[in-house]
Coordinates of C-alpha atoms in Angstrom, one line a residue:
Chain A
M1 CA -36.3 -63.4 25.3
G2 CA -35.9 -59.6 25.3
W3 CA -32.4 -59.6 24.2
Q4 CA -31.7 -58.5 20.6
R5 CA -28.7 -60.4 19.7
I6 CA -26.2 -58.9 17.3
K7 CA -27.1 -60.4 13.9
P8 CA -24.4 -61.7 11.6
R9 CA -24.1 -60.3 8.0
L10 CA -25.1 -63.3 5.8
D11 CA -22.9 -64.4 2.9
K12 CA -22.8 -67.4 0.6
D13 CA -20.5 -69.2 3.0
N14 CA -22.3 -68.7 6.3
R15 CA -25.9 -68.6 5.1
A16 CA -26.7 -72.3 5.7
F17 CA -25.3 -72.1 9.3
W18 CA -27.3 -69.1 10.3
T19 CA -30.6 -69.9 8.5
G20 CA -30.7 -73.7 8.9
G21 CA -32.7 -73.4 12.1
A22 CA -35.8 -72.6 9.9
E23 CA -35.7 -76.3 9.0
G24 CA -34.6 -77.2 12.5
K25 CA -31.2 -78.1 11.3
L26 CA -27.6 -77.1 12.2
Y27 CA -25.4 -77.0 9.1
I28 CA -21.4 -77.3 9.2
H29 CA -19.4 -77.3 6.0
K30 CA -18.0 -80.7 5.2
C31 CA -15.3 -81.3 2.7
G32 CA -16.3 -83.7 0.0
D33 CA -12.8 -84.7 -0.8
C34 CA -11.2 -85.4 2.6
G35 CA -14.2 -85.5 4.9
A36 CA -13.0 -82.8 7.3
F37 CA -15.4 -80.5 8.8
N38 CA -14.7 -76.8 8.5
H39 CA -16.1 -74.2 10.8
P40 CA -16.3 -71.1 10.5
P41 CA -17.4 -72.0 6.9
R42 CA -15.1 -70.9 4.0
E43 CA -14.8 -71.5 0.4
L44 CA -11.8 -73.9 0.7
C45 CA -11.2 -76.8 2.9
R46 CA -8.7 -76.0 5.6
N47 CA -7.4 -79.5 5.6
C48 CA -6.8 -80.2 1.9
H49 CA -7.7 -76.8 0.2
S50 CA -10.4 -78.4 -1.9
E51 CA -13.3 -76.3 -3.1
N52 CA -15.7 -79.2 -2.8
V53 CA -17.1 -78.0 0.6
T54 CA -20.8 -78.1 1.2
P55 CA -23.0 -77.6 4.3
E56 CA -24.0 -80.9 5.9
A57 CA -26.8 -81.3 8.6
V58 CA -25.2 -82.5 11.9
A59 CA -26.8 -84.4 14.7
G60 CA -27.2 -81.3 16.9
T61 CA -26.1 -83.0 20.1
G62 CA -22.9 -82.4 21.9
V63 CA -20.9 -81.8 25.1
V64 CA -20.0 -78.8 27.1
E65 CA -16.3 -78.3 26.9
T66 CA -16.0 -75.2 28.8
F67 CA -18.2 -72.4 29.9
T68 CA -18.3 -69.1 31.8
I69 CA -21.0 -67.2 33.4
N70 CA -21.3 -63.7 32.1
Y71 CA -22.6 -61.2 34.7
Q72 CA -21.6 -57.9 32.8
Q73 CA -24.6 -56.0 31.3
W74 CA -23.0 -55.4 28.0
T75 CA -26.2 -54.3 26.4
P76 CA -29.3 -52.8 28.2
D77 CA -31.5 -55.8 27.0
M78 CA -29.3 -58.6 27.8
E79 CA -30.8 -61.1 30.3
L80 CA -28.3 -62.1 32.9
P81 CA -26.7 -64.1 34.1
L82 CA -25.8 -65.7 30.9
V83 CA -23.9 -69.0 30.2
I84 CA -21.4 -68.7 27.4
A85 CA -20.1 -72.0 26.4
H86 CA -17.9 -74.0 24.0
V87 CA -19.8 -77.0 22.7
V88 CA -18.1 -79.9 20.9
L89 CA -20.6 -81.5 18.6
D90 CA -21.2 -85.2 18.2
G91 CA -19.8 -86.6 14.9
V92 CA -18.1 -83.2 14.0
P93 CA -14.5 -83.6 15.0
G94 CA -12.4 -80.6 15.2
V95 CA -15.3 -78.1 15.5
K96 CA -16.2 -76.1 18.6
L97 CA -19.2 -73.7 18.7
T98 CA -19.3 -70.6 20.9
T99 CA -22.9 -70.6 22.1
N100 CA -25.2 -70.1 25.1
I101 CA -26.7 -72.8 27.3
V102 CA -30.2 -71.8 27.9
G103 CA -33.3 -73.3 29.6
C104 CA -31.8 -73.9 33.0
P105 CA -30.4 -72.1 36.0
V106 CA -26.7 -71.2 35.5
A107 CA -25.7 -73.2 38.4
A108 CA -27.0 -76.3 36.7
V109 CA -24.4 -76.1 33.9
S110 CA -21.1 -78.3 34.3
V111 CA -18.3 -79.1 32.1
G112 CA -19.1 -82.4 30.4
D113 CA -22.8 -81.8 30.3
R114 CA -24.6 -83.4 27.3
V115 CA -26.6 -80.7 25.4
Q116 CA -28.9 -80.6 22.5
L117 CA -29.6 -77.9 19.9
T118 CA -32.4 -75.3 20.2
F119 CA -32.8 -72.2 18.1
E120 CA -33.8 -68.6 18.7
Q121 CA -35.2 -66.8 15.7
D122 CA -34.7 -63.1 14.8
G123 CA -36.1 -62.6 11.3
E124 CA -33.9 -64.5 8.9
I125 CA -31.5 -65.5 11.5
W126 CA -31.8 -68.6 13.6
F127 CA -29.2 -68.5 16.4
P128 CA -28.1 -72.0 17.4
L129 CA -28.2 -72.5 21.2
F130 CA -28.1 -75.5 23.4
K131 CA -30.1 -76.8 26.3
K132 CA -29.2 -79.6 28.7
A133 CA -30.1 -82.9 27.0
V134 CA -33.0 -84.8 28.6
Chain B
M1 CA 8.0 -74.7 14.8
R2 CA 11.6 -73.7 14.4
R3 CA 14.1 -75.0 16.9
G4 CA 17.8 -74.3 17.2
N5 CA 17.4 -71.5 14.7
R6 CA 18.8 -68.6 16.6
V7 CA 17.8 -65.4 15.0
T8 CA 20.5 -62.9 16.0
Y9 CA 21.2 -60.4 13.2
F10 CA 19.6 -57.6 15.2
V11 CA 20.9 -58.5 18.7
G12 CA 22.8 -55.7 20.4
K13 CA 22.5 -53.5 17.3
A14 CA 19.8 -51.2 18.4
A15 CA 18.8 -49.4 21.6
I16 CA 15.9 -47.4 23.0
A17 CA 17.4 -43.9 23.2
G18 CA 14.3 -42.0 24.3
I19 CA 11.1 -42.5 26.1
G20 CA 8.0 -40.1 26.4
Q21 CA 4.5 -40.3 27.7
T22 CA 1.6 -38.1 28.5
E23 CA -0.2 -38.0 31.9
F24 CA -2.6 -41.0 32.1
S25 CA -6.2 -39.9 32.7
K26 CA -9.9 -40.6 32.1
E27 CA -10.4 -37.4 30.3
S28 CA -7.4 -36.0 28.4
G29 CA -9.3 -33.1 26.8
R30 CA -7.4 -33.5 23.7
S31 CA -7.3 -35.6 20.5
P32 CA -5.4 -38.9 20.1
L33 CA -3.3 -37.2 17.5
Q34 CA -2.4 -34.4 20.0
L35 CA -1.6 -37.1 22.6
A36 CA 0.6 -39.0 20.1
A37 CA 2.4 -35.9 19.2
E38 CA 3.0 -34.9 22.8
A39 CA 4.4 -38.5 23.6
S40 CA 6.4 -38.6 20.5
L41 CA 8.1 -35.2 21.0
A42 CA 8.9 -36.1 24.5
A43 CA 10.6 -39.3 23.4
I44 CA 12.4 -37.6 20.6
E45 CA 13.6 -34.8 23.0
D46 CA 14.5 -37.5 25.6
A47 CA 16.8 -39.0 23.1
G48 CA 18.4 -35.7 22.3
L49 CA 17.1 -35.8 18.7
T50 CA 14.7 -33.6 16.8
P51 CA 11.7 -34.6 14.6
A52 CA 13.8 -34.1 11.4
D53 CA 16.0 -37.0 12.6
I54 CA 13.2 -39.4 12.6
D55 CA 13.4 -41.6 9.4
G56 CA 11.4 -44.7 10.6
M57 CA 8.1 -45.5 12.2
V58 CA 6.4 -48.6 13.7
L59 CA 2.9 -48.5 14.6
F60 CA 0.9 -51.5 15.7
T61 CA -2.6 -52.5 14.7
V62 CA -5.9 -51.4 16.2
E63 CA -4.4 -48.0 15.7
E64 CA -6.3 -44.7 15.5
N65 CA -3.6 -42.4 14.3
E66 CA -2.1 -42.4 10.7
E67 CA 1.5 -42.1 9.9
G68 CA 1.0 -39.1 7.6
D69 CA -0.8 -37.1 10.2
L70 CA 1.9 -37.8 12.7
M71 CA 4.5 -36.7 10.4
K72 CA 2.8 -33.5 9.6
T73 CA 2.1 -32.7 13.2
L74 CA 5.6 -33.3 14.4
G75 CA 7.4 -32.0 11.4
I76 CA 9.0 -35.3 10.3
P77 CA 10.1 -34.5 6.6
G78 CA 10.1 -38.2 5.3
L79 CA 10.3 -41.8 6.3
S80 CA 12.7 -44.4 4.7
W81 CA 10.9 -47.3 6.4
A82 CA 7.7 -47.8 8.3
T83 CA 5.5 -50.7 9.2
R84 CA 2.5 -51.8 11.2
V85 CA 2.9 -54.8 13.6
G86 CA -0.1 -57.0 14.1
L87 CA -1.9 -58.3 17.2
G88 CA -2.9 -54.8 18.5
G89 CA -1.3 -54.4 21.9
G90 CA -0.1 -57.9 21.7
G91 CA 2.3 -56.5 19.1
S92 CA 3.7 -53.6 21.3
A93 CA 6.7 -55.5 22.5
G94 CA 7.2 -56.9 18.9
S95 CA 7.3 -53.3 17.6
V96 CA 10.6 -52.8 19.4
F97 CA 11.8 -56.0 17.9
M98 CA 10.8 -54.8 14.3
A99 CA 12.3 -51.4 14.8
A100 CA 15.6 -53.0 16.0
S101 CA 15.5 -55.2 13.0
A102 CA 15.2 -52.2 10.6
I103 CA 18.1 -50.4 12.3
A104 CA 20.3 -53.5 12.3
A105 CA 19.5 -53.9 8.5
G106 CA 20.3 -50.3 7.8
A107 CA 16.8 -49.5 6.5
A108 CA 16.4 -46.6 9.1
K109 CA 18.4 -44.7 11.5
N110 CA 16.0 -43.3 14.1
V111 CA 12.7 -45.0 14.6
L112 CA 9.6 -43.8 16.4
I113 CA 7.1 -46.1 18.1
V114 CA 4.0 -44.4 19.6
R115 CA 0.6 -45.2 20.8
A116 CA -2.1 -42.8 21.9
F117 CA -5.9 -42.6 22.2
N118 CA -8.8 -41.6 24.5
E119 CA -10.0 -45.0 25.4
R120 CA -11.9 -43.7 28.4
S121 CA -13.3 -40.4 27.3
E122 CA -14.1 -41.5 23.7
R123 CA -14.8 -44.9 22.3
R124 CA -14.4 -47.2 25.3
F125 CA -12.6 -50.2 24.6
G126 CA -14.1 -52.3 27.4
Q127 CA -17.7 -51.6 26.4
A128 CA -20.0 -53.2 24.0
T129 CA -22.2 -51.3 21.5
N130 CA -25.6 -52.6 20.5
K131 CA -25.0 -52.0 16.9
P132 CA -25.0 -54.2 13.8
I133 CA -22.1 -56.3 13.2
S134 CA -20.7 -54.0 10.6
A135 CA -20.0 -51.4 13.2
Y136 CA -17.5 -53.6 14.9
G137 CA -14.8 -52.3 12.7
W138 CA -12.1 -54.7 13.7
Q139 CA -12.0 -56.6 10.4
G140 CA -8.5 -56.9 8.9
T141 CA -6.8 -57.0 12.3
G142 CA -7.5 -60.7 12.9
F143 CA -10.6 -60.1 15.0
N144 CA -13.1 -61.5 12.5
Y145 CA -13.9 -64.4 14.8
L146 CA -15.9 -61.9 16.6
F147 CA -18.7 -62.6 14.1
W148 CA -19.1 -66.1 15.5
S149 CA -19.2 -65.1 19.2
L150 CA -20.8 -61.6 19.3
P151 CA -24.2 -63.0 18.9
F152 CA -23.8 -65.1 22.0
G153 CA -22.7 -62.3 24.2
V154 CA -19.0 -62.3 23.8
F155 CA -18.5 -58.5 23.3
T156 CA -15.2 -57.5 24.5
P157 CA -11.7 -59.0 25.3
A158 CA -12.7 -59.6 28.9
A159 CA -15.2 -62.3 27.9
M160 CA -12.9 -63.6 25.2
I161 CA -9.8 -63.9 27.4
G162 CA -11.9 -65.3 30.2
M163 CA -13.1 -68.1 28.0
A164 CA -9.7 -68.8 26.6
N165 CA -8.1 -69.3 29.9
L166 CA -10.8 -71.6 31.4
P167 CA -9.0 -74.9 30.3
Y168 CA -5.8 -73.6 32.0
M169 CA -7.6 -72.8 35.2
R170 CA -9.4 -76.1 35.3
K171 CA -6.3 -78.1 34.3
Y172 CA -4.3 -76.7 37.3
G173 CA -7.0 -76.0 39.8
V174 CA -6.3 -72.2 39.5
T175 CA -9.0 -70.0 41.2
N176 CA -9.9 -66.4 40.8
E177 CA -8.6 -65.9 44.4
D178 CA -5.2 -67.1 43.1
F179 CA -5.4 -64.3 40.4
G180 CA -6.1 -61.8 43.2
H181 CA -2.6 -62.2 44.6
Y182 CA -1.1 -60.7 41.4
V183 CA -3.6 -57.9 41.4
V184 CA -2.7 -56.9 44.9
T185 CA 0.9 -56.7 44.0
A186 CA 0.3 -54.7 40.8
R187 CA -1.8 -52.2 42.9
E188 CA 0.9 -52.1 45.5
H189 CA 3.5 -51.0 42.9
A190 CA 0.9 -48.5 41.4
A191 CA 0.4 -47.1 44.9
T192 CA 4.0 -45.8 44.9
N193 CA 4.0 -44.6 41.3
P194 CA 2.8 -41.0 40.8
D195 CA 2.2 -41.6 37.1
A196 CA -0.3 -44.5 38.0
W197 CA -4.0 -43.8 37.9
F198 CA -4.2 -45.8 41.2
Y199 CA -1.3 -43.9 42.9
Q200 CA -1.9 -44.1 46.7
R201 CA -4.7 -46.5 46.2
P202 CA -3.6 -50.1 47.1
I203 CA -6.1 -52.9 47.5
T204 CA -6.5 -56.0 49.6
L205 CA -7.3 -59.5 48.6
E206 CA -10.6 -59.0 50.0
D207 CA -11.3 -55.9 47.9
H208 CA -10.4 -58.0 44.8
Q209 CA -12.7 -60.9 45.8
N210 CA -15.5 -58.4 46.5
S211 CA -15.2 -56.8 43.0
K212 CA -18.0 -57.9 40.8
W213 CA -17.8 -60.8 38.4
I214 CA -17.5 -60.0 34.7
V215 CA -17.1 -63.6 33.6
E216 CA -17.1 -66.2 36.3
P217 CA -14.9 -68.0 37.2
A218 CA -12.1 -66.3 35.3
I219 CA -12.4 -62.5 35.6
R220 CA -13.7 -59.9 38.0
M221 CA -13.6 -56.2 37.6
F222 CA -10.3 -55.9 39.3
D223 CA -8.7 -58.4 37.1
C224 CA -9.2 -56.0 34.1
C225 CA -6.8 -53.3 32.9
Q226 CA -8.0 -49.8 32.8
E227 CA -9.6 -47.9 30.0
S228 CA -7.2 -44.9 29.7
D229 CA -6.7 -41.7 27.9
G230 CA -3.0 -41.0 27.1
G231 CA 0.0 -41.7 24.9
A232 CA 3.5 -43.3 25.2
A233 CA 6.3 -43.4 22.8
V234 CA 9.8 -44.6 22.3
V235 CA 12.7 -43.8 19.9
L236 CA 15.2 -46.4 18.8
T237 CA 18.6 -45.8 17.1
S238 CA 21.7 -47.8 16.7
T239 CA 23.5 -48.8 19.9
E240 CA 26.5 -46.9 18.6
R241 CA 24.7 -43.7 18.2
A242 CA 22.7 -44.2 21.4
R243 CA 25.9 -44.1 23.3
D244 CA 26.6 -40.5 22.3
L245 CA 23.0 -39.3 23.0
K246 CA 21.5 -38.0 26.2
Q247 CA 20.4 -41.2 28.1
K248 CA 21.8 -44.7 29.0
P249 CA 20.9 -46.9 26.1
A250 CA 18.4 -49.7 26.6
V251 CA 19.9 -52.2 24.2
V252 CA 17.6 -54.7 22.3
K253 CA 19.2 -58.1 23.2
G254 CA 16.4 -60.3 22.0
G255 CA 13.0 -60.2 20.3
A256 CA 10.2 -62.3 18.8
W257 CA 6.7 -61.9 17.5
D258 CA 4.2 -64.7 16.5
Q259 CA 0.6 -65.0 15.5
R260 CA -0.6 -68.6 15.7
P261 CA -4.1 -69.7 16.6
S262 CA -5.0 -69.9 20.3
G263 CA -5.0 -73.6 21.2
T264 CA -6.9 -75.4 23.9
M265 CA -4.9 -73.5 26.5
G266 CA -5.8 -70.1 25.2
L267 CA -2.9 -67.7 24.5
A268 CA -0.5 -70.0 26.4
A269 CA 0.8 -72.0 23.4
R270 CA 1.8 -68.9 21.6
E271 CA 3.4 -67.4 24.7
H272 CA 5.6 -70.5 25.1
L273 CA 6.6 -70.2 21.4
V274 CA 7.4 -66.5 21.7
A275 CA 9.4 -67.1 25.0
E276 CA 11.4 -69.7 23.4
R277 CA 12.3 -67.6 20.6
V278 CA 13.1 -64.5 22.5
Y279 CA 15.4 -66.4 24.9
E280 CA 17.0 -68.2 22.0
S281 CA 17.7 -64.9 20.2
A282 CA 19.3 -63.4 23.3
G283 CA 21.1 -66.6 24.3
M284 CA 19.5 -66.1 27.7
G285 CA 17.1 -67.9 30.1
P286 CA 14.9 -66.9 32.9
E287 CA 17.8 -66.7 35.2
D288 CA 19.3 -63.8 33.1
I289 CA 16.1 -61.6 33.7
S290 CA 16.3 -59.1 36.5
V291 CA 12.7 -57.7 36.2
A292 CA 9.8 -58.6 33.9
M293 CA 6.9 -56.6 32.4
L294 CA 4.1 -59.0 31.5
Y295 CA 1.1 -57.8 29.6
D296 CA -1.8 -57.6 32.2
A297 CA -4.8 -56.7 30.1
F298 CA -6.4 -59.5 32.3
T299 CA -4.9 -61.4 35.2
P300 CA -5.1 -64.9 33.7
E301 CA -2.6 -64.0 30.9
V302 CA -0.2 -62.8 33.6
F303 CA -0.3 -66.4 34.9
T304 CA 0.3 -68.0 31.6
Q305 CA 3.2 -65.6 30.7
T306 CA 4.8 -66.1 34.2
E307 CA 5.0 -69.8 33.4
A308 CA 5.9 -69.4 29.6
Y309 CA 9.0 -67.3 30.7
G310 CA 10.0 -69.8 33.2
F311 CA 9.5 -67.8 36.3
A312 CA 7.2 -70.5 37.6
G313 CA 6.6 -74.2 36.5
P314 CA 3.5 -75.4 34.6
G315 CA 0.5 -74.5 36.7
E316 CA 2.6 -73.1 39.4
A317 CA 2.0 -69.4 38.8
K318 CA -0.6 -69.4 41.5
D319 CA 2.1 -70.6 44.0
F320 CA 4.5 -68.0 42.7
Y321 CA 2.1 -65.0 43.3
R322 CA 0.7 -66.5 46.6
G323 CA 4.1 -66.7 47.9
G324 CA 4.9 -63.1 47.1
G325 CA 6.4 -63.5 43.8
G326 CA 6.4 -60.4 41.6
K327 CA 6.7 -57.9 44.4
L328 CA 9.5 -55.3 44.6
G329 CA 12.4 -56.7 46.6
S330 CA 11.5 -60.3 45.6
A331 CA 13.6 -62.4 43.3
M332 CA 11.6 -61.6 40.2
P333 CA 9.7 -58.2 40.3
I334 CA 6.8 -58.0 37.8
N335 CA 5.3 -54.7 36.4
T336 CA 7.1 -52.3 38.8
N337 CA 5.0 -49.5 37.5
G338 CA 1.8 -51.3 38.5
G339 CA 1.2 -52.8 35.0
L340 CA -1.7 -52.1 32.7
I341 CA -4.1 -52.9 35.6
G342 CA -2.4 -50.4 38.1
E343 CA -0.7 -47.7 36.1
A344 CA -2.8 -47.3 32.8
Y345 CA -3.7 -49.2 29.7
I346 CA -1.7 -47.7 26.8
H347 CA -1.8 -51.0 25.1
G348 CA 1.6 -52.3 26.5
M349 CA 3.6 -49.0 25.5
N350 CA 3.8 -47.9 29.2
L351 CA 5.3 -51.3 30.2
I352 CA 8.1 -50.6 27.5
T353 CA 8.8 -47.1 29.0
E354 CA 9.0 -48.6 32.5
A355 CA 11.3 -51.3 31.3
V356 CA 13.7 -48.7 29.9
R357 CA 13.5 -46.8 33.1
Q358 CA 14.6 -50.0 35.0
I359 CA 17.5 -50.3 32.7
R360 CA 18.5 -46.6 33.1
G361 CA 18.0 -46.8 36.9
T362 CA 15.4 -44.0 37.0
A363 CA 12.3 -45.8 37.9
V364 CA 10.3 -44.7 40.8
N365 CA 10.1 -48.3 41.9
Q366 CA 13.7 -49.1 41.0
V367 CA 14.9 -52.6 41.2
E368 CA 18.5 -52.8 42.6
S369 CA 21.1 -54.2 40.2
V370 CA 19.3 -54.7 36.9
D371 CA 20.9 -56.4 34.0
N372 CA 18.2 -57.4 31.6
V373 CA 14.6 -56.6 31.5
L374 CA 12.0 -58.8 29.7
V375 CA 9.0 -57.0 28.0
S376 CA 6.2 -59.5 27.0
S377 CA 3.1 -58.4 25.4
S378 CA 1.9 -62.0 25.1
G379 CA 2.1 -62.5 21.3
S380 CA 5.4 -60.8 21.1
A381 CA 8.4 -59.9 23.5
H382 CA 11.8 -58.3 23.6
I383 CA 14.6 -58.1 26.1
L384 CA 16.5 -55.0 27.0
G385 CA 19.9 -54.9 28.5
K386 CA 22.7 -52.4 29.1
A387 CA 25.2 -51.2 26.4

């Protein structure tokens, strides 16, 4: 892919999410006290305010909840058209990821499609993307 | 959620006494501060006041100008009260509510609200920049969720609002063609408004459907508000004082502002909450509104606001606009100046100035027999009426 995605600024809370792809893993913060998943990751659990939150590797499969097809050439190097989706992850209640569905024609994407994780690397950053599940 | 807690201390106590605006263009040729000063001075003079009379100021976030610079430029000697209202343009209607609150509380006598920028000839709001994330200087105004969506191609409000409204579209079977009916109406209103960028340039539904996709299926190019250079301002004072000034007062009869997270229906949940509270404060319902200004940064939010304010039932905004709803001469005219899509995008301030004209009876597209005007900027709202 020629598109140079905007890279996030890493901090202690988001590092696991953005670099877990090096191990092929997607990390979402989980609270050790109440079990709630927290995303975007923060120091405190949103549900119970505990500081006992740690990144947990999740299954990496999920479902397309909604999506749009972007046609606007926002940056000169973006590859278009691009599917921007909200994916709900298996086993991670309450969390939605904004991501792209890749590896298929845009017309092949539907709400309710089962999808699985794939990564795109740019240096230290591993962008979590999704492709249609086989 | 508070129910039955009617907040009325400010109701009827303050009025918009002056309005002012610059021309709306794509190349103003002057700085945001200059534009802000021109609009402010026009509003102050329209109210029959001088800058020395201004002792309060409300700006709203995503603001380029600084209070201190405005004061020095205009010759405002001091402020006894000033604040900034959150939600960017979503806070524009709420700024009037906040100003009315201060006046009702006796914190300030004459309050200026102003917004001005060069969003077409300088940093364009509707464009992405291929810069590192730190260049997206919206931190602190509630936009930090950008960090989680920018890497995936969500660069501007067009993509965000498009995504946020997809569940609403899917739930009620709303199509982009449905949206086109509102846009045709807005451009119709703009076509007869000499202040509008699209003056004398109406469009057909076919034109709308031929405009290019930004994010399918929600937003085409013609569903987007403009990028504009310009400024607009209002001055509020007590209703009592306003009666003795130059113009017919536009009295603040209701107001609300809220920042809650977007739910599964995008901005709609917050719009319903704000609508409930603004009607509650005013002791009014949709039947009391003669004309409404609804924030049309993008067409989908016009639909959800139309329903939130009770001008159409849930999911029925598409039938409302298809059936000619919103047009001048219809039962509920919407955005008589052409809206942010048709006139200009001054972050909602030009909807407020138009609302005041409707109360005064001086609008170019004047609605007959106006009692109350609703101004909604999605995350906040106010109702204007006569003294």
